[in-house]
Coordinates of C-alpha atoms in Angstrom, one line a residue:
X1241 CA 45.2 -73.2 -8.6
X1242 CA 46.5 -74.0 -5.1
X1243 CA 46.2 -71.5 -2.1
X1244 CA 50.2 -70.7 -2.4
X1245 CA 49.6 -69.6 -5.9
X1246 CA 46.4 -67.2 -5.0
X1247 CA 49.0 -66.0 -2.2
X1248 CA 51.7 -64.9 -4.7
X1249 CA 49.1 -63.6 -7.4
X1250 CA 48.0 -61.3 -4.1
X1251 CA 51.3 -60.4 -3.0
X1252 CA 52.2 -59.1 -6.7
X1253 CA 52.9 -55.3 -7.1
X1254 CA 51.1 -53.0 -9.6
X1255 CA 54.2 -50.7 -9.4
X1256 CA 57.1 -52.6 -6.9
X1257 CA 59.0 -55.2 -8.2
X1258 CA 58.6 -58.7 -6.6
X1259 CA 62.0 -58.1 -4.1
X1260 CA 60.0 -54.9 -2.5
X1261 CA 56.7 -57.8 -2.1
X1262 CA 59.7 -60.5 -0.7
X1263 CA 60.4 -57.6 1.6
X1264 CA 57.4 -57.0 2.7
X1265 CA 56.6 -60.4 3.4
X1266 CA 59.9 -60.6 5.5
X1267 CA 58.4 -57.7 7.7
X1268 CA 55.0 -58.7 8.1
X1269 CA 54.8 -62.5 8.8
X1270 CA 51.0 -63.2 9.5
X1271 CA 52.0 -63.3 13.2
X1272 CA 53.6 -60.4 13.5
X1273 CA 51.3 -57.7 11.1
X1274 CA 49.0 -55.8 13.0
X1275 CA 45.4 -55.8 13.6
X1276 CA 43.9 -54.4 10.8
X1277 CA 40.0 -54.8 10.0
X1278 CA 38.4 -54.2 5.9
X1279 CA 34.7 -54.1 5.2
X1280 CA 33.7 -54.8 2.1
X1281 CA 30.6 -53.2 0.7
X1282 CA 28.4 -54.8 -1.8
X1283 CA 29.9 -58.0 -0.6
X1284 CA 27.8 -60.4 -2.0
X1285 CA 27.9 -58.8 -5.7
X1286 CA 30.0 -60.2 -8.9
X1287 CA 33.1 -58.2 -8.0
X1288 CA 32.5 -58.3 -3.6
X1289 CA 32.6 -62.2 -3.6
X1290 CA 36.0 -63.0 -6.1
X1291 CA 37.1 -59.6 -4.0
X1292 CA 35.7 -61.0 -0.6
X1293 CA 38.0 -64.3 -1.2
X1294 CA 41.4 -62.4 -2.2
X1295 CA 40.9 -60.1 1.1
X1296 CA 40.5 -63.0 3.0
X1297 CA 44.1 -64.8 1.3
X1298 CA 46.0 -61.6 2.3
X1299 CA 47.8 -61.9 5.5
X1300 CA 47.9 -58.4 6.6
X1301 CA 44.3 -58.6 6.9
X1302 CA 43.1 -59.8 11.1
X1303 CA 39.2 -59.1 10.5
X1304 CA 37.2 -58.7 7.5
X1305 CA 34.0 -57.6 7.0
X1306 CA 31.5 -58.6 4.3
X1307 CA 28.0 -56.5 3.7
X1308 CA 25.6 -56.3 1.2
X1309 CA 21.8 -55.6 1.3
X1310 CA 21.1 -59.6 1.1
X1311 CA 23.6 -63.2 0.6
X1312 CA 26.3 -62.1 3.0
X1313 CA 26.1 -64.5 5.6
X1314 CA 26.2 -67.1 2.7
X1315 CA 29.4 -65.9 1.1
X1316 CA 31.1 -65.4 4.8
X1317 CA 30.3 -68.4 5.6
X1318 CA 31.7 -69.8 2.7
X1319 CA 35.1 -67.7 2.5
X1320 CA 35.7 -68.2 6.7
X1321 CA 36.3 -71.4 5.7
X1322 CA 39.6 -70.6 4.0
X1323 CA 42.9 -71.3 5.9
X1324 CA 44.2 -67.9 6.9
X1325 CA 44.8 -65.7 9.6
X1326 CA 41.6 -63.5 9.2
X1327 CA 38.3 -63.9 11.3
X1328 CA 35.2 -63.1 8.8
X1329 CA 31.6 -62.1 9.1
X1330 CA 29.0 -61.5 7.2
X1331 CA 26.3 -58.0 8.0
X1332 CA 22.8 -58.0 5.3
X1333 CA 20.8 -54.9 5.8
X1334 CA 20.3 -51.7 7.0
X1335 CA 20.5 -52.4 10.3
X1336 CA 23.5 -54.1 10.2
X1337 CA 25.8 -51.4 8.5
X1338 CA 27.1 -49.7 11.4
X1339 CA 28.4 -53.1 12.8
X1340 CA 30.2 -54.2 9.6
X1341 CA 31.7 -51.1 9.6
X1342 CA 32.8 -49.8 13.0
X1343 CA 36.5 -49.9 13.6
X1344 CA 37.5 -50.5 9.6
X1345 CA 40.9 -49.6 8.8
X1346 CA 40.2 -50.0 4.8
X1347 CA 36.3 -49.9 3.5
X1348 CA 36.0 -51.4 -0.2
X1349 CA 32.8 -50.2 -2.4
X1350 CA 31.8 -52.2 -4.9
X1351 CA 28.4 -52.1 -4.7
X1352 CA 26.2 -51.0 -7.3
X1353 CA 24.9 -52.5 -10.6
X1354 CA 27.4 -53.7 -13.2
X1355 CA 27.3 -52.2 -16.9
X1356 CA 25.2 -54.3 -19.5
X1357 CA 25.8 -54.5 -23.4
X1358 CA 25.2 -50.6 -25.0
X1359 CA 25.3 -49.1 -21.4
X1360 CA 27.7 -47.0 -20.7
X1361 CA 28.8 -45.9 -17.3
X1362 CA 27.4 -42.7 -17.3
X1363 CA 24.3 -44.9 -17.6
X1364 CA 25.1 -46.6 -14.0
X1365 CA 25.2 -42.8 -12.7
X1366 CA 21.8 -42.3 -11.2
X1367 CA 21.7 -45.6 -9.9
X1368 CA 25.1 -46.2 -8.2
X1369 CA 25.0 -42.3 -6.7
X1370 CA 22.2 -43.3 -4.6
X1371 CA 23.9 -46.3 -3.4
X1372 CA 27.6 -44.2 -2.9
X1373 CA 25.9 -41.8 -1.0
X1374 CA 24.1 -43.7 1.5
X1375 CA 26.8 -46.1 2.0
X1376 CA 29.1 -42.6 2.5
X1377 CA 26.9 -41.6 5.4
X1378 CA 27.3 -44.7 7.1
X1379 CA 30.7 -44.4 7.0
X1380 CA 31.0 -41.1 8.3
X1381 CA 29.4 -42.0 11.0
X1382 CA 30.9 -45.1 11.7
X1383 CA 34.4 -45.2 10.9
X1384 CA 35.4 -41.7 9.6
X1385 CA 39.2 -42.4 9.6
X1386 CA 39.2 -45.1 7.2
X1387 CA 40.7 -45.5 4.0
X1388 CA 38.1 -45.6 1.3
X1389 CA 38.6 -47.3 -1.9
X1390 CA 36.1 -46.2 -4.2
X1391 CA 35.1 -48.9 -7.0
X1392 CA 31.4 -48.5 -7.7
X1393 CA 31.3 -46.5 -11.1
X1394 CA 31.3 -44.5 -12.4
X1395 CA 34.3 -43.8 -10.4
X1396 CA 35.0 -40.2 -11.8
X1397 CA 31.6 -38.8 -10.7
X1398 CA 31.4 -41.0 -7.8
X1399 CA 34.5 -40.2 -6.0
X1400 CA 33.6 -36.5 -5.7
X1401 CA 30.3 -37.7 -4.7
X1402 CA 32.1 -39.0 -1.8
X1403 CA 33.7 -36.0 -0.9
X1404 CA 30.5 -33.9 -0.7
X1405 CA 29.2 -36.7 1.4
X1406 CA 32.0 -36.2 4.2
X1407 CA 32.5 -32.2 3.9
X1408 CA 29.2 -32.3 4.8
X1409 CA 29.2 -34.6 7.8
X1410 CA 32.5 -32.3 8.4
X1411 CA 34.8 -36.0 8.6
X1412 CA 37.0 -35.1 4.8
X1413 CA 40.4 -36.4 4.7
X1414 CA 41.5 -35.8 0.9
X1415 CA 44.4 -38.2 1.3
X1416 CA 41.8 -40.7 2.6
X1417 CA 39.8 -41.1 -0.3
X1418 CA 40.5 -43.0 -3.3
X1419 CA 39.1 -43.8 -6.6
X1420 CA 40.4 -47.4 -7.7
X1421 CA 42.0 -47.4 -11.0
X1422 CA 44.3 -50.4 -10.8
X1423 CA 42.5 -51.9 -13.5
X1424 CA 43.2 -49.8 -15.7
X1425 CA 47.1 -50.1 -14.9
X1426 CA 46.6 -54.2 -15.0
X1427 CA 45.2 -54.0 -18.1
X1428 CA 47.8 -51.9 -19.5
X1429 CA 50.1 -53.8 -18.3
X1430 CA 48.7 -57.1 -19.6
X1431 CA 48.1 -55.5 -23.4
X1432 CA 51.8 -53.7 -23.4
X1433 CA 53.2 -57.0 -22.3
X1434 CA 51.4 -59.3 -25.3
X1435 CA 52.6 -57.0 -27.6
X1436 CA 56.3 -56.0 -26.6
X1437 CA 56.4 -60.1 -25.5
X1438 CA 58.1 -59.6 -22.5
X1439 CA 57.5 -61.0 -19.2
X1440 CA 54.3 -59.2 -17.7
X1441 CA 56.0 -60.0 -14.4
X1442 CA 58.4 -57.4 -14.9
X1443 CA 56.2 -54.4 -16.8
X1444 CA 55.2 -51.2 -15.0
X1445 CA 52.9 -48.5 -16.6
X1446 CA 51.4 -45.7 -15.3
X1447 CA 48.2 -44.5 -16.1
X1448 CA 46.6 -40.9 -15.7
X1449 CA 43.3 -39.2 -15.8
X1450 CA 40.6 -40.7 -15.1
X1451 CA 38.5 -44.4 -15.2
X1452 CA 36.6 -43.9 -18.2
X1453 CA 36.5 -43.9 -21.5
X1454 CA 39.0 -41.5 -23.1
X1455 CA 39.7 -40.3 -19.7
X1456 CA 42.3 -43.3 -19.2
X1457 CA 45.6 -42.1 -20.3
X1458 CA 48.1 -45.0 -20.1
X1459 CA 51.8 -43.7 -20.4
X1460 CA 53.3 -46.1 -22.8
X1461 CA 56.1 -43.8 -23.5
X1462 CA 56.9 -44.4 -19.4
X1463 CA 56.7 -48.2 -19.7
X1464 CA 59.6 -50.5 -18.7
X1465 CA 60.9 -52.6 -19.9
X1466 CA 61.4 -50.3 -23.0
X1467 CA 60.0 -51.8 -26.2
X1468 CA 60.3 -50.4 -29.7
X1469 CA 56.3 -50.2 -30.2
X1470 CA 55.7 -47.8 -33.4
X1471 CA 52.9 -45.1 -32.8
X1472 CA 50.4 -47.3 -34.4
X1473 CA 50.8 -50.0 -31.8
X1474 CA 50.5 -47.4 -28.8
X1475 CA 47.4 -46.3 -30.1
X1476 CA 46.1 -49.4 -30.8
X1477 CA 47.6 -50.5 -27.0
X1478 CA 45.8 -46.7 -25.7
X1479 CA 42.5 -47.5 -27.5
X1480 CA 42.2 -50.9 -25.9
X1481 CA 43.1 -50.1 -22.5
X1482 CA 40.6 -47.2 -22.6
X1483 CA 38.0 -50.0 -24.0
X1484 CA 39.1 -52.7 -22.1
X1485 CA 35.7 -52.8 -19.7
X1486 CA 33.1 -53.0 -23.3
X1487 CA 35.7 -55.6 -24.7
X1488 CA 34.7 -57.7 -21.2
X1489 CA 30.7 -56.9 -21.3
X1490 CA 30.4 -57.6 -25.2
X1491 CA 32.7 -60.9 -24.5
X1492 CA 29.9 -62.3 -22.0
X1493 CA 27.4 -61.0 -24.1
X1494 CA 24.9 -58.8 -21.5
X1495 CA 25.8 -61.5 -18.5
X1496 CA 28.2 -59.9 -16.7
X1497 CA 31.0 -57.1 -16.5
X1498 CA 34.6 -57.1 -15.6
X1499 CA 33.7 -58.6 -12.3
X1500 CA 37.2 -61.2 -11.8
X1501 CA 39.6 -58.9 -12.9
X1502 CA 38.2 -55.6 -11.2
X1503 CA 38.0 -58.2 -8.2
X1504 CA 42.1 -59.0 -8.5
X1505 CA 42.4 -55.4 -9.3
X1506 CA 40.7 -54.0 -6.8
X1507 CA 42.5 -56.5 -4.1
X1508 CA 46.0 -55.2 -5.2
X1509 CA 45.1 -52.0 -4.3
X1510 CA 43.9 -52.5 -1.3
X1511 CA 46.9 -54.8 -0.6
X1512 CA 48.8 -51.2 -1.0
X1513 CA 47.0 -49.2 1.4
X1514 CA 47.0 -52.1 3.8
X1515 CA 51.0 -51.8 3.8
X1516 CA 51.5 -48.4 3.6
X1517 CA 49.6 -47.9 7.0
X1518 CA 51.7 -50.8 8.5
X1519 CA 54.9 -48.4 7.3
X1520 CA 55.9 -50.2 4.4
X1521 CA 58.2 -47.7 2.5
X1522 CA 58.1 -46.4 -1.1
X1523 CA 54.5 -48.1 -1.7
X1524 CA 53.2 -46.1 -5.1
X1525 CA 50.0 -46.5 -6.9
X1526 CA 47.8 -44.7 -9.5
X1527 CA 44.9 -44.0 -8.2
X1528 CA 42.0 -41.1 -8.8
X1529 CA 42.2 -38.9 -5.7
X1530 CA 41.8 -35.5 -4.7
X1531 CA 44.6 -33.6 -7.0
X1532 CA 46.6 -30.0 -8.0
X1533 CA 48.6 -31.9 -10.5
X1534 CA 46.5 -30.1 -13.2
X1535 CA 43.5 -27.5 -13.3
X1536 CA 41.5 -30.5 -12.2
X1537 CA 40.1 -30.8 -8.7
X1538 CA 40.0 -35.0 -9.0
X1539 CA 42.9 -36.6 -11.1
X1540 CA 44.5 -40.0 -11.2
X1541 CA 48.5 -40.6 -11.0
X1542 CA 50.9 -41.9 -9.4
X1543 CA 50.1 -41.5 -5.0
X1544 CA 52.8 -42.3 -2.6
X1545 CA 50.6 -44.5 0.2
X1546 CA 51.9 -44.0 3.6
X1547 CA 50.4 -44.2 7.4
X1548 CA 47.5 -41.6 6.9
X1549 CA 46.5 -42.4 3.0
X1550 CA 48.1 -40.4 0.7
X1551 CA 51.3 -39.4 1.6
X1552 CA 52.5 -37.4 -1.7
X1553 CA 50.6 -36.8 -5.5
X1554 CA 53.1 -37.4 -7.8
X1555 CA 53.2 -35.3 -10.8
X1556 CA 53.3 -37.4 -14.5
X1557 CA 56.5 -36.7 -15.9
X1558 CA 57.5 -36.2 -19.1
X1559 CA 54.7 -36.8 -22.1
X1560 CA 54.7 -37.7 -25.7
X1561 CA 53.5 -35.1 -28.1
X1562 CA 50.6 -38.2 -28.5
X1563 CA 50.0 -38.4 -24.6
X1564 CA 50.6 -34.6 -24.4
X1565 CA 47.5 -34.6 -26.9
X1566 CA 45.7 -37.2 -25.2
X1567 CA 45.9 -35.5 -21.9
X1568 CA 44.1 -32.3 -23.5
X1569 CA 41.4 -33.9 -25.0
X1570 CA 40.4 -36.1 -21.6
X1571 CA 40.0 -32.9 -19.7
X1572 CA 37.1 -31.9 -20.6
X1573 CA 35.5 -35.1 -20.5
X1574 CA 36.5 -35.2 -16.7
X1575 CA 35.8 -32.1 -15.7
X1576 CA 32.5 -32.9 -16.6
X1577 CA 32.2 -36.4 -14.9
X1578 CA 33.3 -34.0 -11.6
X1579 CA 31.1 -31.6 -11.6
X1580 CA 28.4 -34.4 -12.7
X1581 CA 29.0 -36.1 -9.4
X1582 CA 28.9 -32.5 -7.2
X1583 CA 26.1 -31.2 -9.2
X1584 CA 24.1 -34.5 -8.0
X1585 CA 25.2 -34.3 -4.6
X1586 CA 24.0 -30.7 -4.3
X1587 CA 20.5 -31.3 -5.6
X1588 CA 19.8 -34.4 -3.5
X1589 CA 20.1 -32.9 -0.6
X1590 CA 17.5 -30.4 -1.9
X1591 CA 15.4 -32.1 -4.5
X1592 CA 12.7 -30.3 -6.5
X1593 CA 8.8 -30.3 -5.9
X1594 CA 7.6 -30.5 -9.1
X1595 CA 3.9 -29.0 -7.6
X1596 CA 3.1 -28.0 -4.6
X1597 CA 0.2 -30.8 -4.7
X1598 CA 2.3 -33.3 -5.3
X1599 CA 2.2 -35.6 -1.9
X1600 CA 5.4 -37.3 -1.0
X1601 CA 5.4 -40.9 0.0
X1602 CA 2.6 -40.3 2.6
X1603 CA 2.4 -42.0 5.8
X1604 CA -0.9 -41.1 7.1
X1605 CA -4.1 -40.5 5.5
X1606 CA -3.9 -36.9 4.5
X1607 CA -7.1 -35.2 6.4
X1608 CA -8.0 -31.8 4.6
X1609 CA -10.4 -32.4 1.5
X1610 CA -9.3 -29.4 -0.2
X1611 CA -6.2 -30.1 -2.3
X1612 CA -7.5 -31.2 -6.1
X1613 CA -5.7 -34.1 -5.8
X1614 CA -8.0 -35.4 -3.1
X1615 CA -11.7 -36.2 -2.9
X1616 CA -13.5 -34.5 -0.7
X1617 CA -14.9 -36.8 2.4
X1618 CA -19.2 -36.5 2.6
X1619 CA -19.6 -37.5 6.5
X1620 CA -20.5 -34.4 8.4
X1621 CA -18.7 -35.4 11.4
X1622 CA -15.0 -36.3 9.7
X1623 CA -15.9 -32.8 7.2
X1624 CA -15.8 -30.8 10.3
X1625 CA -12.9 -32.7 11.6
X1626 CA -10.8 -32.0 8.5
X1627 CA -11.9 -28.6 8.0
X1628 CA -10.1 -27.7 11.9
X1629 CA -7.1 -29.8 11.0
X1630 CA -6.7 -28.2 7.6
X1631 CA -5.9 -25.1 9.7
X1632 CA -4.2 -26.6 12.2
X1633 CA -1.9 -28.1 10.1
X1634 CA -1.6 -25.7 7.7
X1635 CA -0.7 -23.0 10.1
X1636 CA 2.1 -24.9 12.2
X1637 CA 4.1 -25.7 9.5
X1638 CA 3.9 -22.6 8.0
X1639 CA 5.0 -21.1 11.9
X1640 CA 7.6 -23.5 11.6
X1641 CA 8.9 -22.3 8.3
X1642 CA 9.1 -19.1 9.3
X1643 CA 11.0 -19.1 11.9
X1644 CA 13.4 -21.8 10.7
X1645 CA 13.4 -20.0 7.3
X1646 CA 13.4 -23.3 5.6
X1647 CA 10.3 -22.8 3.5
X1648 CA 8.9 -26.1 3.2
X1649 CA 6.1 -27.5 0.5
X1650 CA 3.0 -26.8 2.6
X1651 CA 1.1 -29.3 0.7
X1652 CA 2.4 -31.6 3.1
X1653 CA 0.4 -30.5 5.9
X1654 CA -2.2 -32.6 4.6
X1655 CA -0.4 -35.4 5.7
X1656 CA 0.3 -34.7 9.4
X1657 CA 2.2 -31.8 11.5
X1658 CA 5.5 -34.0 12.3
X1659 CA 5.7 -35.2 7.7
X1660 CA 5.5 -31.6 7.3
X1661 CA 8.0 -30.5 9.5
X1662 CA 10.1 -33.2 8.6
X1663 CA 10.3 -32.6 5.4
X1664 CA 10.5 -28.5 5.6
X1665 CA 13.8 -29.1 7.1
X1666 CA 15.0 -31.6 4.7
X1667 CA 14.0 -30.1 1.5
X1668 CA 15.2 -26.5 2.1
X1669 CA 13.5 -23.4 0.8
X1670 CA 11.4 -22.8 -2.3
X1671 CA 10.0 -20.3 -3.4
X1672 CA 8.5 -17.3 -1.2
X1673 CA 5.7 -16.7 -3.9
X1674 CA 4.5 -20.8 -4.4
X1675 CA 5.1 -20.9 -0.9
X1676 CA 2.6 -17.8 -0.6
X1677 CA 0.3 -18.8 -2.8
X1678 CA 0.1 -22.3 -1.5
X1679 CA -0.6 -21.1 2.6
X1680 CA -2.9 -18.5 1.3
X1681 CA -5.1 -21.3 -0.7
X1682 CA -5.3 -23.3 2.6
X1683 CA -5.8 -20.7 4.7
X1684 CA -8.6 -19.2 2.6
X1685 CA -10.4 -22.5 2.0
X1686 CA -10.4 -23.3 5.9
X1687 CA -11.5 -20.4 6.8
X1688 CA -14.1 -19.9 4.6
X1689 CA -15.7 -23.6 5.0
X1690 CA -15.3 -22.9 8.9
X1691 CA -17.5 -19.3 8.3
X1692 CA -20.0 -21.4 6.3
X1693 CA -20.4 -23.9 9.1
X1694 CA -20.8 -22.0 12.1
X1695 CA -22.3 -18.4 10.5
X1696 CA -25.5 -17.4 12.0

């Protein structure tokens, strides 16, 4: 496939018709589109390297940044070897986030691990949260007026994680945050197509709800051209667009996911953003964003893309009795998936101690003998040592919690006064009793083992 042809597969609408994609192409020569710079995160990954390689065939695109925790240099320098107007580099690391992502117009997120045969994607959840949120933060501090196009799944639970993630670093813009569901429109597309056999070129259908399962409502009854499907084929069509990512994973039989076609997918949409800050007019996708087109706080529909992100949510329109149906039962589902995603953000940012014994990741050898979890040291000179430090360290902690009232696991006084403190102000209060309990065992123990050492 020559370069021309990747081009026009880029340049192809999910909802315009190709004269609105002539159009643009008319406004935006190469030369005259402005500067616009797109990180991509999780670069290097099945879907960031096919992704990496449309981003870099798009014209409106001057700079383009590709990160991932390891291989991006590799795949830059492969990709800035391609013929077009963008200037690519490659960030691996931590320490190289910030710099991939300062002054990003659009940020792409496809990092995270891809779904294996049996796994669902509420499987992915505990993995690919971790991985949204952190990624989140970095963006919030480095570019918080970007566009973010969320494809990491699961996409319902992951986009509100998102959310959480900037109302917290106070930088939320609801019309700046998307969930990418544009394979879930190709695919519809490409099913409706085979079986109405007219020219997928020329098919548009909307699809609602969410990116999952039987949270994907594709509106067949919306679709144009019209075809005279019978309700058995638009279930069928329904049931294989909402099962269109297992039909991939089973097909490649536990190697791989929907990497390519998330990849075109996912480079469509970004396509659309990328013109409708340039001031394309009348650029509308369905995509899963911040919503009041039902109860729902999160829905997926038709978005009007403008200068700032989302210019308008577009209500549905008119449903089938079968849609109408459809809709009802993917509600719940969803809701779920939402509060999933906020539930999880809410408890990481104050996890539970499962004892107050429990030591977390300690840095430096903990120095009071007195906790059951530790033996107690026989040298005279280090037992006198530890017995002063285990009030010491129990007491400024506990001083610290006090007047912060952020009542920290005072276990970790064992370890040393700046891990305690640290982690009393991350982990938020517990307990007044354990906590109690737990300062009153110290305190006790040092005490008494300094009365036995030094009494008369």
């Amino acid at each position: 496939m020559t370069a021309a042809m990747l081009r026009s597969l880029l340049r192809r609408s999910t909802s315009s018709a190709a004269s609105s994609y002539c159009f643009s192409s008319r406004r935006f020569s190469s030369g005259a589109a402005p500067e616009r710079k797109v990180a991509i995160l999780g670069a290097a990954g099945g879907i960031g390297q096919p992704l990496s390689l449309l981003m870099k065939l798009n014209p409106l695109v001057s700079r383009l940044a590709l990160y991932d925790i390891a291989g991006t240099p590799g795949v830059a320098a492969d990709v800035s070897h391609v013929n077009t107007r963008s200037e690519v580099k490659g960030f691996a690391g931590e320490d190289q986030l910030g710099q991939a992502l300062e002054g990003s117009d659009i940020v792409i997120i496809p990092a995270g691990v891809p779904r294996k045969p049996g796994m669902t994607r509420d499987d992915l959840f505990a993995i690919n949260a971790g991985i949204v949120k952190s990624l989140c933060e970095a963006i919030a501090k480095y570019c918080p007026n970007a566009l973010v196009n969320m494809i990491s799944n699961p996409v319902n639970s992951t986009v509100p994680i998102a959310a959480e993630v900037f109302k917290n670093h106070g930088v939320y813009d609801e019309r700046k945050l998307f969930g990418v569901t544009t394979l879930d429109v190709v695919r519809a597309k490409t099913f409706y197509a085979g079986k109405a056999n007219v020219n997928v070129a020329d098919v548009n259908v909307p699809v609602i709800g969410g990116h999952a399962g039987i949270t994907i409502l594709p509106l067949f009854s919306q679709a144009t051209p019209k075809a005279n499907l019978s309700d058995d084929d638009i279930k069928a069509l329904t049931k294989r667009t909402q099962d269109g990512g297992t039909e991939v994973v089973e097909a490649k039989a536990g190697k791989g996911s929907a990497t390519l076609s998330m990849a075109y997918a996912g480079a469509l949409f970004a396509d659309a953003c990328l013109k409708g800050l340039n001031g394309v007019p009348d650029v509308v996708e369905c995509t899963f964003v911040q919503s009041t087109v039902t109860e729902l706080p999160f829905f997926a529909s038709k978005v009007k893309l403008g200068k700032n992100g989302v210019e308008e949510v577009l209500g549905f329109g008119p449903l089938s009795d079968y849609e109408q149906q459809g809709l009802e039962a993917l509600k719940k589902e969803l809701k779920s998936s939402i509060e999933k995603g906020i539930a999880w953000h809410a408890k990481s940012k104050n996890p539970t101690i499962q004892s107050v014994y429990e030591p977390i990741k300690p840095i430096f050898r903990p120095l009071s003998p007195h906790l059951p979890i530790y033996k107690p040291q026989t040298s005279s000179t280090v037992s006198i040592t530890n017995r002063v430090s285990a009030v010491i360290l129990t007491t400024v902690p506990l001083t610290y919690a006090f007047l912060t009232l952020k009542m920290g696991p005072i276990c970790l006084a064992n370890e040393s006064v700046y891990q305690a403190m640290y982690y009393s102000s991350k982990l938020g209060p517990i307990a007044l009793q354990i906590t109690a309990l737990a300062t009153a065992y110290h305190l006790v123990h040092g005490l008494y083992d300094l009365y036995q050492l030094f009494r008369p």
